[in-house]
Tab-separated table of C-alpha atoms in Angstrom:
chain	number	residue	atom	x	y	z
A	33	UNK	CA	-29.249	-52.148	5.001
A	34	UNK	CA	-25.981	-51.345	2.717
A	35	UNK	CA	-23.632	-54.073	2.703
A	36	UNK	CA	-20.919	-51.003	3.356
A	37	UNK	CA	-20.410	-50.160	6.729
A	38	UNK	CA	-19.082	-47.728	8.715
A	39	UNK	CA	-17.064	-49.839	10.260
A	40	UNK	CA	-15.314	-51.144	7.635
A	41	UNK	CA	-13.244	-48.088	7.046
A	42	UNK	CA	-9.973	-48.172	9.080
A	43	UNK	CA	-9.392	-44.920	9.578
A	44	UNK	CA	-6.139	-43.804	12.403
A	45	UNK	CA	-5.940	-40.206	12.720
A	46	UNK	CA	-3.503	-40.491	15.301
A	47	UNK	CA	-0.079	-39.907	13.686
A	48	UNK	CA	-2.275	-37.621	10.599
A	49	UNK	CA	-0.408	-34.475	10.502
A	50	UNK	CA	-2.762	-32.115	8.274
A	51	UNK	CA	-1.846	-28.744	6.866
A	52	UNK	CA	-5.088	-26.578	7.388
A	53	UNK	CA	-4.119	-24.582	4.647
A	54	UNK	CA	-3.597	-27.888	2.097
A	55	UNK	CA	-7.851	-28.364	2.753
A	56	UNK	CA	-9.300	-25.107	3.189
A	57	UNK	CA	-12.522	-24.186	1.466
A	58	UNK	CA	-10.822	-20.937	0.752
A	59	UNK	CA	-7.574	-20.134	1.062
A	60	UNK	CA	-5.252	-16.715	0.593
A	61	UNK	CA	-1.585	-16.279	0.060
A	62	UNK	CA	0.200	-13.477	1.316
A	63	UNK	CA	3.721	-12.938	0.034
A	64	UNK	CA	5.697	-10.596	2.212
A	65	UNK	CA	8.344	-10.150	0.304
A	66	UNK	CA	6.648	-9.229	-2.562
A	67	UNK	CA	4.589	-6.298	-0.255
A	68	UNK	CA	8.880	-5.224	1.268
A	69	UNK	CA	10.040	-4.811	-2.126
A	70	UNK	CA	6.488	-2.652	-3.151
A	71	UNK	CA	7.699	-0.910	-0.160
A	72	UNK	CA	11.102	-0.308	-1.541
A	73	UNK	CA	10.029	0.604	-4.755
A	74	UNK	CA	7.659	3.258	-3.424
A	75	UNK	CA	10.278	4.387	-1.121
A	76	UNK	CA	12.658	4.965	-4.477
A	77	UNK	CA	10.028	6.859	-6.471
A	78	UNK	CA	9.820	8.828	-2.961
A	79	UNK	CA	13.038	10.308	-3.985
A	80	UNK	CA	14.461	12.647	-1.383
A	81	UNK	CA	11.237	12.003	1.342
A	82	UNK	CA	10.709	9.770	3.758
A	83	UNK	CA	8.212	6.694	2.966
A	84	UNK	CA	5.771	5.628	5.413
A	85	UNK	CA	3.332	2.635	5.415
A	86	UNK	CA	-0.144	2.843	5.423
A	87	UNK	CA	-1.871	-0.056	7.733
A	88	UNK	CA	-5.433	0.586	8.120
A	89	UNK	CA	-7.859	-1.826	7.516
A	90	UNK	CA	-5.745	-4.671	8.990
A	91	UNK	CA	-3.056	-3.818	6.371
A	92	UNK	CA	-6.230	-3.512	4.155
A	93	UNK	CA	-7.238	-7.050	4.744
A	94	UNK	CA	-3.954	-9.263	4.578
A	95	UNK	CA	-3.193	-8.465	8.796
A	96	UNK	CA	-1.651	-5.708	10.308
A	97	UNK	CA	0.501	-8.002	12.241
A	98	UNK	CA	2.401	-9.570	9.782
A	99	UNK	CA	2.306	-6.890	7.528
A	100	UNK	CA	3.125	-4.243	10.141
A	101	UNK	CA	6.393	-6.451	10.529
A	102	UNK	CA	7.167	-6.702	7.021
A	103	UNK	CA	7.398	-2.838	6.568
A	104	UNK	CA	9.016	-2.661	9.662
A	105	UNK	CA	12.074	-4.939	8.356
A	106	UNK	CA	12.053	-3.427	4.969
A	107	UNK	CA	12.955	-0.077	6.739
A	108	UNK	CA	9.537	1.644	7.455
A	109	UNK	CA	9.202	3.880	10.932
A	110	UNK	CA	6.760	6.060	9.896
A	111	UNK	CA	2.903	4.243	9.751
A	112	UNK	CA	-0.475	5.291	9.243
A	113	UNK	CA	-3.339	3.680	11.097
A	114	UNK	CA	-7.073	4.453	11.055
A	115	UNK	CA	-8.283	3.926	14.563
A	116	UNK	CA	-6.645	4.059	17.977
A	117	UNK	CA	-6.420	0.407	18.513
A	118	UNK	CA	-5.058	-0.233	15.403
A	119	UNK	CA	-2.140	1.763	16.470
A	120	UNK	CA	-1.743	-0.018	20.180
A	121	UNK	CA	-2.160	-3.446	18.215
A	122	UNK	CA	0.461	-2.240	15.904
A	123	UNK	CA	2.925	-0.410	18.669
A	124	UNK	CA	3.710	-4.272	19.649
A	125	UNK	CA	5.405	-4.652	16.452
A	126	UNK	CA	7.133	-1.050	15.306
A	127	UNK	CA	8.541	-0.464	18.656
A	128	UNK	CA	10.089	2.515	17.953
A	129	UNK	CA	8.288	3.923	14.871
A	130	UNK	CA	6.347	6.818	14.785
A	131	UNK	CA	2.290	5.643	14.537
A	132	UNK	CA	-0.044	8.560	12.980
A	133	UNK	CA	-3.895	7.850	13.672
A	134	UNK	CA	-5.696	9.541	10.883
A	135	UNK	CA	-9.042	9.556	12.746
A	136	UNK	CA	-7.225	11.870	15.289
A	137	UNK	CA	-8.324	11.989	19.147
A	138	UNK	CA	-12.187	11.538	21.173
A	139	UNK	CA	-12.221	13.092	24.490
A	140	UNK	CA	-11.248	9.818	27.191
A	141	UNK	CA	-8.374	8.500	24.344
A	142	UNK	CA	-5.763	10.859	25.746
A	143	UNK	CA	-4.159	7.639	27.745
A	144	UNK	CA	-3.936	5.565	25.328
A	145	UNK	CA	-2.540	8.065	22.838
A	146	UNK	CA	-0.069	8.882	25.896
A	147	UNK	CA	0.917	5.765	27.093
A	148	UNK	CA	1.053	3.599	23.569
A	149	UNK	CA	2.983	6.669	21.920
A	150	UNK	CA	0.660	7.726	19.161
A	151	UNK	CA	0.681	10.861	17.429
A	152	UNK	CA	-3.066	12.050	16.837
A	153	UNK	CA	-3.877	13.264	13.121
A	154	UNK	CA	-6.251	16.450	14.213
A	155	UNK	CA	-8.682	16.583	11.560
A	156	UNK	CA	-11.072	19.652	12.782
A	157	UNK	CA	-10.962	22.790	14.612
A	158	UNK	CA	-12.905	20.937	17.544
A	159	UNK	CA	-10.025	18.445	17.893
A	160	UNK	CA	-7.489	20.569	17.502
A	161	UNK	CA	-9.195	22.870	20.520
A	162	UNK	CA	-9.268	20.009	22.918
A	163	UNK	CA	-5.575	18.272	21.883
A	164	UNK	CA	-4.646	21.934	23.282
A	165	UNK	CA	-6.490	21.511	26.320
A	166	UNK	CA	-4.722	17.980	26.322
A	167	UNK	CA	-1.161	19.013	26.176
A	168	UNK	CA	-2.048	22.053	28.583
A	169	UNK	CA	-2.842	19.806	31.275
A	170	UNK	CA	-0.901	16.720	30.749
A	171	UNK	CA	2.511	17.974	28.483
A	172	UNK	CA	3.963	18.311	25.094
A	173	UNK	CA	3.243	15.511	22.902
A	174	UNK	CA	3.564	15.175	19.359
A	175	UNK	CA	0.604	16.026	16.889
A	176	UNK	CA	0.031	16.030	13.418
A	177	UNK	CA	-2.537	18.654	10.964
A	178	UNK	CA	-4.730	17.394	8.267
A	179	UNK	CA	-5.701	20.579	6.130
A	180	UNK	CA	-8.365	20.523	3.645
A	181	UNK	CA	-7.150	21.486	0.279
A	182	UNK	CA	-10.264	20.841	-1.658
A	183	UNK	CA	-11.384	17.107	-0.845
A	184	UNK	CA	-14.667	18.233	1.583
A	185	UNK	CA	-13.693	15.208	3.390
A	186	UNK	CA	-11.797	15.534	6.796
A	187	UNK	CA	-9.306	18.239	7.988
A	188	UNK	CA	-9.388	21.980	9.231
A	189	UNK	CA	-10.282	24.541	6.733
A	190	UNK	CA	-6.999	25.955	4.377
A	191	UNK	CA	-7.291	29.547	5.728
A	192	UNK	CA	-8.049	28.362	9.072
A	193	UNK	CA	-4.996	26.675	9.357
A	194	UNK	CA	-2.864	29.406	7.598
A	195	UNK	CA	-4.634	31.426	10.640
A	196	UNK	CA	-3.672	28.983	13.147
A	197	UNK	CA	-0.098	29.108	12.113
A	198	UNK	CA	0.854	32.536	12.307
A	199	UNK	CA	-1.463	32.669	15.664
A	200	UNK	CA	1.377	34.140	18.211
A	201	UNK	CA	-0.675	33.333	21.087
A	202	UNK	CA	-1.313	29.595	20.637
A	203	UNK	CA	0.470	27.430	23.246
A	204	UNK	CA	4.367	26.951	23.391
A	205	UNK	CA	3.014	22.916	24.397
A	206	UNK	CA	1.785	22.255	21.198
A	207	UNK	CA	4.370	20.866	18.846
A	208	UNK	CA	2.930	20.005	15.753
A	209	UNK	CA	5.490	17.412	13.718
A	210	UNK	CA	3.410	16.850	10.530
A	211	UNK	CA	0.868	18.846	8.351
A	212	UNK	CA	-0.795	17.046	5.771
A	213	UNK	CA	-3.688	16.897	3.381
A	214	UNK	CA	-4.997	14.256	1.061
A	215	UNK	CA	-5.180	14.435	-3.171
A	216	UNK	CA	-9.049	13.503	-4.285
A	217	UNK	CA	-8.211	12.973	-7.745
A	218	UNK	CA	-4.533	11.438	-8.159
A	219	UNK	CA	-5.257	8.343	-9.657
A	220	UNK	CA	-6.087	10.969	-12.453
A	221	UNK	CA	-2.879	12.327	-13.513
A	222	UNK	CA	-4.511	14.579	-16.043
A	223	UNK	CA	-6.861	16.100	-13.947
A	224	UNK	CA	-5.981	19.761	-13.106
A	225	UNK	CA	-7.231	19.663	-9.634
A	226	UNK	CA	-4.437	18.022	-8.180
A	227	UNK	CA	-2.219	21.563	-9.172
A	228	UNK	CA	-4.885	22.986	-7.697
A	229	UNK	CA	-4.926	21.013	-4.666
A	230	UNK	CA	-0.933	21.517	-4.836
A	231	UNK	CA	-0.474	25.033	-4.762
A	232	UNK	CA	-3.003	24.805	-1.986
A	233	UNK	CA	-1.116	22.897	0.266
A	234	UNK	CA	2.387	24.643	-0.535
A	235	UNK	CA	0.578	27.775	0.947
A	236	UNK	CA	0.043	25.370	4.162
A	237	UNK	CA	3.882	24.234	3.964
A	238	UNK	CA	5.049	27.391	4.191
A	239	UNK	CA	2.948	28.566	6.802
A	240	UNK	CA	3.943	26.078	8.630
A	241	UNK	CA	7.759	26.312	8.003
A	242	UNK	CA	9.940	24.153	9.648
A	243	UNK	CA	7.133	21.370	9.857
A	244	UNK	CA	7.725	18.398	7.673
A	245	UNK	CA	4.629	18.272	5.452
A	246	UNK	CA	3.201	15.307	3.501
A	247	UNK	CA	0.142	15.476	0.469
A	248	UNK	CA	0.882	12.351	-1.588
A	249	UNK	CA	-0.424	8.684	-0.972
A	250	UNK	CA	0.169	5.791	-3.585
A	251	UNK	CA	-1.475	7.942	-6.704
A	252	UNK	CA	0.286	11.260	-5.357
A	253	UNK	CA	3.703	9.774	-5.399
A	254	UNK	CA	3.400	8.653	-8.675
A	255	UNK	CA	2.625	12.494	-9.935
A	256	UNK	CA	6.390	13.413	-9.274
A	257	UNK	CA	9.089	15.303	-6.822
A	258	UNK	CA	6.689	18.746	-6.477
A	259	UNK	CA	4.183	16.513	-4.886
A	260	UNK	CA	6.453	14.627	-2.342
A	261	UNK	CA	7.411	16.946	-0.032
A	262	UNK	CA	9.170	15.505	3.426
A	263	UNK	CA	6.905	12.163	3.472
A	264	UNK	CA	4.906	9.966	1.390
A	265	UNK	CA	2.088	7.546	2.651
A	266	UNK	CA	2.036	4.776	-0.207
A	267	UNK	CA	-1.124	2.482	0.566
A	268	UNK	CA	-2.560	0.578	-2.100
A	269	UNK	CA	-0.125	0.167	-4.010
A	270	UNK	CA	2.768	-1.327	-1.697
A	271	UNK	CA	-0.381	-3.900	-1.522
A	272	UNK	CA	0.278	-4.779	-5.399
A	273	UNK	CA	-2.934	-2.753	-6.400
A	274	UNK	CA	-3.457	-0.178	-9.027
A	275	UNK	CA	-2.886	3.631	-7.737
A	276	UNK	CA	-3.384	5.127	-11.338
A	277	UNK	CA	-5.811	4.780	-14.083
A	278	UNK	CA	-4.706	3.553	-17.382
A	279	UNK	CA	-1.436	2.490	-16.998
A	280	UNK	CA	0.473	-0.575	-16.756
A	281	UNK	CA	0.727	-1.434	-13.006
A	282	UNK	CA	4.371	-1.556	-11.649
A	283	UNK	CA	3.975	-3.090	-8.159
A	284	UNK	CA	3.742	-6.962	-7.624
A	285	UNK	CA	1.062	-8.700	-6.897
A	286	UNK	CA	1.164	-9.522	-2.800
A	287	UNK	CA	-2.297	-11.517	-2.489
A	288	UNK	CA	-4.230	-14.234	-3.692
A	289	UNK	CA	-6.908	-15.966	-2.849
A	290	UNK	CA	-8.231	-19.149	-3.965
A	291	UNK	CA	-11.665	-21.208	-3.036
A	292	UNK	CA	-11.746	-24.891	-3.646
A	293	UNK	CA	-14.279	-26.927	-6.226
A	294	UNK	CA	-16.470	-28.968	-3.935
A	295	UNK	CA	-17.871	-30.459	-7.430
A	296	UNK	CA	-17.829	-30.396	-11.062
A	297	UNK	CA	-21.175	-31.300	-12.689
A	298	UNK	CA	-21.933	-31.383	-16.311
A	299	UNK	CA	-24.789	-29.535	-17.484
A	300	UNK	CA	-26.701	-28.905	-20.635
A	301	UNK	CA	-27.398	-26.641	-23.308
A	302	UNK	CA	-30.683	-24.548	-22.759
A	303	UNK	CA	-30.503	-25.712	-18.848
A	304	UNK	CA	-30.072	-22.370	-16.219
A	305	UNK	CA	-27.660	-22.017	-13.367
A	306	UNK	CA	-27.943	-20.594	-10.146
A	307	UNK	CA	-30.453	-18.331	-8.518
A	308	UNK	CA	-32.991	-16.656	-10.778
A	309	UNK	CA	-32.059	-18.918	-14.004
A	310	UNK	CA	-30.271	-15.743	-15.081
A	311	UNK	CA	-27.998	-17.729	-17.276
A	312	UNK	CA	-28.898	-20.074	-20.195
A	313	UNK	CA	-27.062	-22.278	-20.808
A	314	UNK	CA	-25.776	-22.072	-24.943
A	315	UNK	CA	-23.672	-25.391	-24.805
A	316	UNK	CA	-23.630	-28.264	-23.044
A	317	UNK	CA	-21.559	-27.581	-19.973
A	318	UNK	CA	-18.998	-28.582	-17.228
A	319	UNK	CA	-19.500	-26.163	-14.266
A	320	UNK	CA	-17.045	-26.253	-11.189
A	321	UNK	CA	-18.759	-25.105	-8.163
A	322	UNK	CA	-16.391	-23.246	-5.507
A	323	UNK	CA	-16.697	-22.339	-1.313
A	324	UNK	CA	-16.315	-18.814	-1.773
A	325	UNK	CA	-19.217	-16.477	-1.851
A	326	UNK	CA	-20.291	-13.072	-1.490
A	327	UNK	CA	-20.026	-13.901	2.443
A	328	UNK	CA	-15.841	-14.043	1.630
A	329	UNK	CA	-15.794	-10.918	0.009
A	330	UNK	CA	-16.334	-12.615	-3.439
A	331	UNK	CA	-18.515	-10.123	-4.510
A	332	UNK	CA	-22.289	-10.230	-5.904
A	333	UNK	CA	-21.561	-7.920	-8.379
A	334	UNK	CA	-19.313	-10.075	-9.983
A	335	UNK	CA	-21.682	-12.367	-10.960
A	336	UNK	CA	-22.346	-13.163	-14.633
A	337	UNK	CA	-26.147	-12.496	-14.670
A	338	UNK	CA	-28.282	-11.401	-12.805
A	339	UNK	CA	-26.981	-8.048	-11.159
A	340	UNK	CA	-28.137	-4.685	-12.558
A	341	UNK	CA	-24.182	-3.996	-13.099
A	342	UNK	CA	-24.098	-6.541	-16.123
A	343	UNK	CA	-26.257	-3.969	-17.998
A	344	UNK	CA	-23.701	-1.148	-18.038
A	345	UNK	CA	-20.698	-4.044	-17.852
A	346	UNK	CA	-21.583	-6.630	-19.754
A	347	UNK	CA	-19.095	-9.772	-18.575
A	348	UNK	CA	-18.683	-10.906	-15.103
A	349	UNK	CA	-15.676	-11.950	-13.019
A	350	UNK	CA	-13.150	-14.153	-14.412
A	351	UNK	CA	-11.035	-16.795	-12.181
A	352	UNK	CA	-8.272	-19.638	-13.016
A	353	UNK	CA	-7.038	-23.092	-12.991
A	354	UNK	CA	-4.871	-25.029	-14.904
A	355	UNK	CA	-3.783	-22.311	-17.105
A	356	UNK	CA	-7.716	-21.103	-17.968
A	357	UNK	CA	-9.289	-18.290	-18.044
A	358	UNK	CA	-13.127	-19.699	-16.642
A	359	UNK	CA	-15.820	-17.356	-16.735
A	360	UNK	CA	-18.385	-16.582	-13.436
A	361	UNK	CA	-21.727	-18.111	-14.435
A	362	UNK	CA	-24.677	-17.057	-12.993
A	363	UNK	CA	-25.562	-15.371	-9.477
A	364	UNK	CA	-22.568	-15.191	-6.745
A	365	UNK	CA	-24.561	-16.624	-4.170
A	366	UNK	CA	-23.485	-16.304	-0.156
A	367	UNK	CA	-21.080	-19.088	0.384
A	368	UNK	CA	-20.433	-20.594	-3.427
A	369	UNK	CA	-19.899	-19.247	-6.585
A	370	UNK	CA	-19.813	-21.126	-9.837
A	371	UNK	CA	-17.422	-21.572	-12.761
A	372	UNK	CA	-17.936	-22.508	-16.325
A	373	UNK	CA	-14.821	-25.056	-16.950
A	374	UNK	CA	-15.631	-26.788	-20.142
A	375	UNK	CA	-12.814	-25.379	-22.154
A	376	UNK	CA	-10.585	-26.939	-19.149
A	377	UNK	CA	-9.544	-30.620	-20.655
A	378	UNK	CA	-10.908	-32.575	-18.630
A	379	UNK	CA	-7.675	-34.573	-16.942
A	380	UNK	CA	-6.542	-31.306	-15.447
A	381	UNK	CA	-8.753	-30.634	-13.309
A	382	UNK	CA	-10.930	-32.482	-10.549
A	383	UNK	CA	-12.806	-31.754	-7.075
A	384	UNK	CA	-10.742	-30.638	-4.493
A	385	UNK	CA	-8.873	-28.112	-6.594
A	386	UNK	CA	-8.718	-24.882	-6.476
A	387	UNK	CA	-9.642	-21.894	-8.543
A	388	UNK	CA	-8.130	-18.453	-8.131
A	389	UNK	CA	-10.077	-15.707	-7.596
A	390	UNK	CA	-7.513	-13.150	-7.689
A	391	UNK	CA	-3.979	-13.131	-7.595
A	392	UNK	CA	-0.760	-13.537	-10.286
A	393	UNK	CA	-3.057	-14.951	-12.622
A	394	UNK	CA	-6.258	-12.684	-12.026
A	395	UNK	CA	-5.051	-9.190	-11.692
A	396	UNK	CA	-6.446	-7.735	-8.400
A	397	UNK	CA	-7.645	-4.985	-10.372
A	398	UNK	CA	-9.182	-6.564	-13.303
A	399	UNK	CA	-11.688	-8.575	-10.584
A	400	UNK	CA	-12.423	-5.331	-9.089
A	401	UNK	CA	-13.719	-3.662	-12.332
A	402	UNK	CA	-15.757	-6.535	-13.511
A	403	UNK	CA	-17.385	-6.057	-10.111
A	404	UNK	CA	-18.115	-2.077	-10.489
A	405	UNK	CA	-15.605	-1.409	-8.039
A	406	UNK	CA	-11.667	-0.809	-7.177
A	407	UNK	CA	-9.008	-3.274	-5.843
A	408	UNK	CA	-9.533	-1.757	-2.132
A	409	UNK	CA	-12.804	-2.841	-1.754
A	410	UNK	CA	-11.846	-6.608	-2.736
A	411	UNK	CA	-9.069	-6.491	-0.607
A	412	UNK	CA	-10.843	-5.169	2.553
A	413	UNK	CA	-13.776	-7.309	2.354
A	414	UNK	CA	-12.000	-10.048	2.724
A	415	UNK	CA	-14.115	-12.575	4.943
A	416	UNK	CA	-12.492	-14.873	8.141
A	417	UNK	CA	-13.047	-17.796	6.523
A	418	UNK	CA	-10.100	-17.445	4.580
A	419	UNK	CA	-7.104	-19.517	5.915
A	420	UNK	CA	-3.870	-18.036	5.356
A	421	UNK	CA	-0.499	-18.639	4.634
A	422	UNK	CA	1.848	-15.709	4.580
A	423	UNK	CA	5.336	-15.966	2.358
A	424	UNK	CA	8.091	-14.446	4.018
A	425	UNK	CA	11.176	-13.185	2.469
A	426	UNK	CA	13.695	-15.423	3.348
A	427	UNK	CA	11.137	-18.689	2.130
């Protein structure tokens, strides 16, 4: 038997006060004041319109909550939500804001559109029949119009709706107070289907004169006043991601997330790392292995070998510490991901720290591509084993 026993360690946890956040495998920062003054800034490009917030996806990953207050402080009364109960979760916190649900109503919702104050988005000609039937039995209550201008996606057909409007004999009970439609390609500024998706929808705003109408999201507000009209729905980008292609982003980074090294092994050259023995190793090594794993929304595709994605892409994902850029080596595996470090001196760095995965250092954006994807996905795959710690303004 060891001459060390467990009994020999006096441990009192007793008066231990211990910041969850200080020892979490992986960890995510959420500054709030940098997502109110993305807010702001979107809400000055907005020029003469009115800006609202777009909170779907739990305030695409960083918590509709907190987020949901955030734009609510900054100014915000106009939101966007996804689902129904996203919009009763986020009534709790935007008391008197108007809440659009972009999904629009199912037959047995009508209470809790009613009774939680939401304003369905009516996104076909079979909603928009029974919302009629809705506000024939029950009342006025306020709708909104998504018209498809060319995306194929959601929303009632362009001359359908042009149809609909000058229809004298639909019911004095339905009031819509929004039409909108959605751009497919504005993260494209030079692409000439958004003036074609334009002049669409300024055939729909002046059917439907009187009724404020709204066509431009994050990329959309960027293309200028003609695109604006009454109300912009800025998403991604009041989340400090990139809303156009190939330009230098303007909004401030609002997330990051971090996973801690659980050890940092040295390795050598011609040895392989992690599944598959996808990577040889052409040095000898110091790799820093990390709790944060495809299960955490740390992508496979991000991995340095391995995937079919490094053939069209060569070089993986990148993260930081201690003022180092440290390549992904290997196979992102389900809970751990590994880091080559050896170009970290070695006194800066130790077990227990903490590499950043994305954030001020790691541009949301830049992760995304080196995984084949876009910032959204990153930031709404976000696992629950995160712990957070949300920044607010006044900190």
């Amino acid at each position: 038997m060891s001459e060390f026993e467990v009994s020999d360690i006096d441990v009192d946890f007793e008066d231990e006060i211990i910041d969850e956040f200080d020892i979490a495998p992986a960890r995510l920062t959420i500054d709030l004041g940098a997502l109110a003054d993305n807010w702001r800034e979107m809400a000055k490009r907005s020029g003469k319109a009115r800006t609202a917030a777009v909170v779907k996806a739990d305030a695409y990953g960083l918590g509709l909550e907190d987020c949901g207050v955030a734009f609510y402080e900054a100014g915000a009364r106009d939101f966007f939500v996804a689902v129904v109960q996203e919009g009763m979760t986020l009534r709790n916190y935007a008391p008197d804001a108007r809440i659009y649900v972009l999904s629009g109503i199912w037959p047995g919702q009508e209470k809790l559109f009613f009774e939680n104050d939401l304003v369905p988005v009516l996104v076909s000609e079979e909603q928009l029949a029974f919302w009629m039937s809705v506000t024939a039995e029950f009342g006025e209550h306020p709708c909104a119009l998504h018209i498809d201008t060319g995306f194929n996606r959601l929303g009632i057909p362009l001359e359908d709706a042009i149809a609909f409007a000058d229809d004298v004999s639909r019911p004095a009970s339905f009031s819509p107070v929004l039409v909108l439609s959605h751009l497919h390609s504005g993260d494209t500024p030079s692409s000439e289907l958004n003036r074609r998706q334009l002049e669409s929808f300024q055939r729909v705003a002046a059917a439907f004169e009187g009724v404020p109408a709204s066509l431009a999201a994050s990329s959309g507000t960027f293309l200028g006043a003609e695109y604006h009209f009454d109300l912009t729905r800025p998403g991604i980008a009041v989340y400090g991601g990139e809303a156009v292609g190939g330009v230098k982003n303007p909004m401030r980074p609002v997330a990051k997330a971090e996973a801690r090294i659980i050890q940092i092994r040295d390795a050598r050259k011609g040895e392989t790392v992690s599944y598959g023995g996808t990577t040889t190793l052409s040095r000898d090594s110091r790799l820093a292995i990390v709790s944060a794993g495809y299960a955490d929304g740390y992508l496979r595709s991000l991995s340095g070998s391995g995937v079919p994605l490094r053939g069209a892409v060569p070089e993986g994902a990148f993260g930081f510490i201690a003022g180092h850029r440290v390549p992904v080596v290997g196979r992102v595996t389900m809970d751990l991901t590994i880091f080559d470090v050896t170009d970290v001196p070695a006194s800066k760095i130790q077990a227990g720290d903490y590499v950043e995965l994305f954030g001020p250092n790691m541009p949301l954006d830049e992760v995304a591509r080196a995984g084949g994807t876009i910032g959204y996905e990153l930031l709404t795959s976000l696992g629950l084993r995160y712990e957070r710690r949300y920044i607010y303004p006044d900190d």
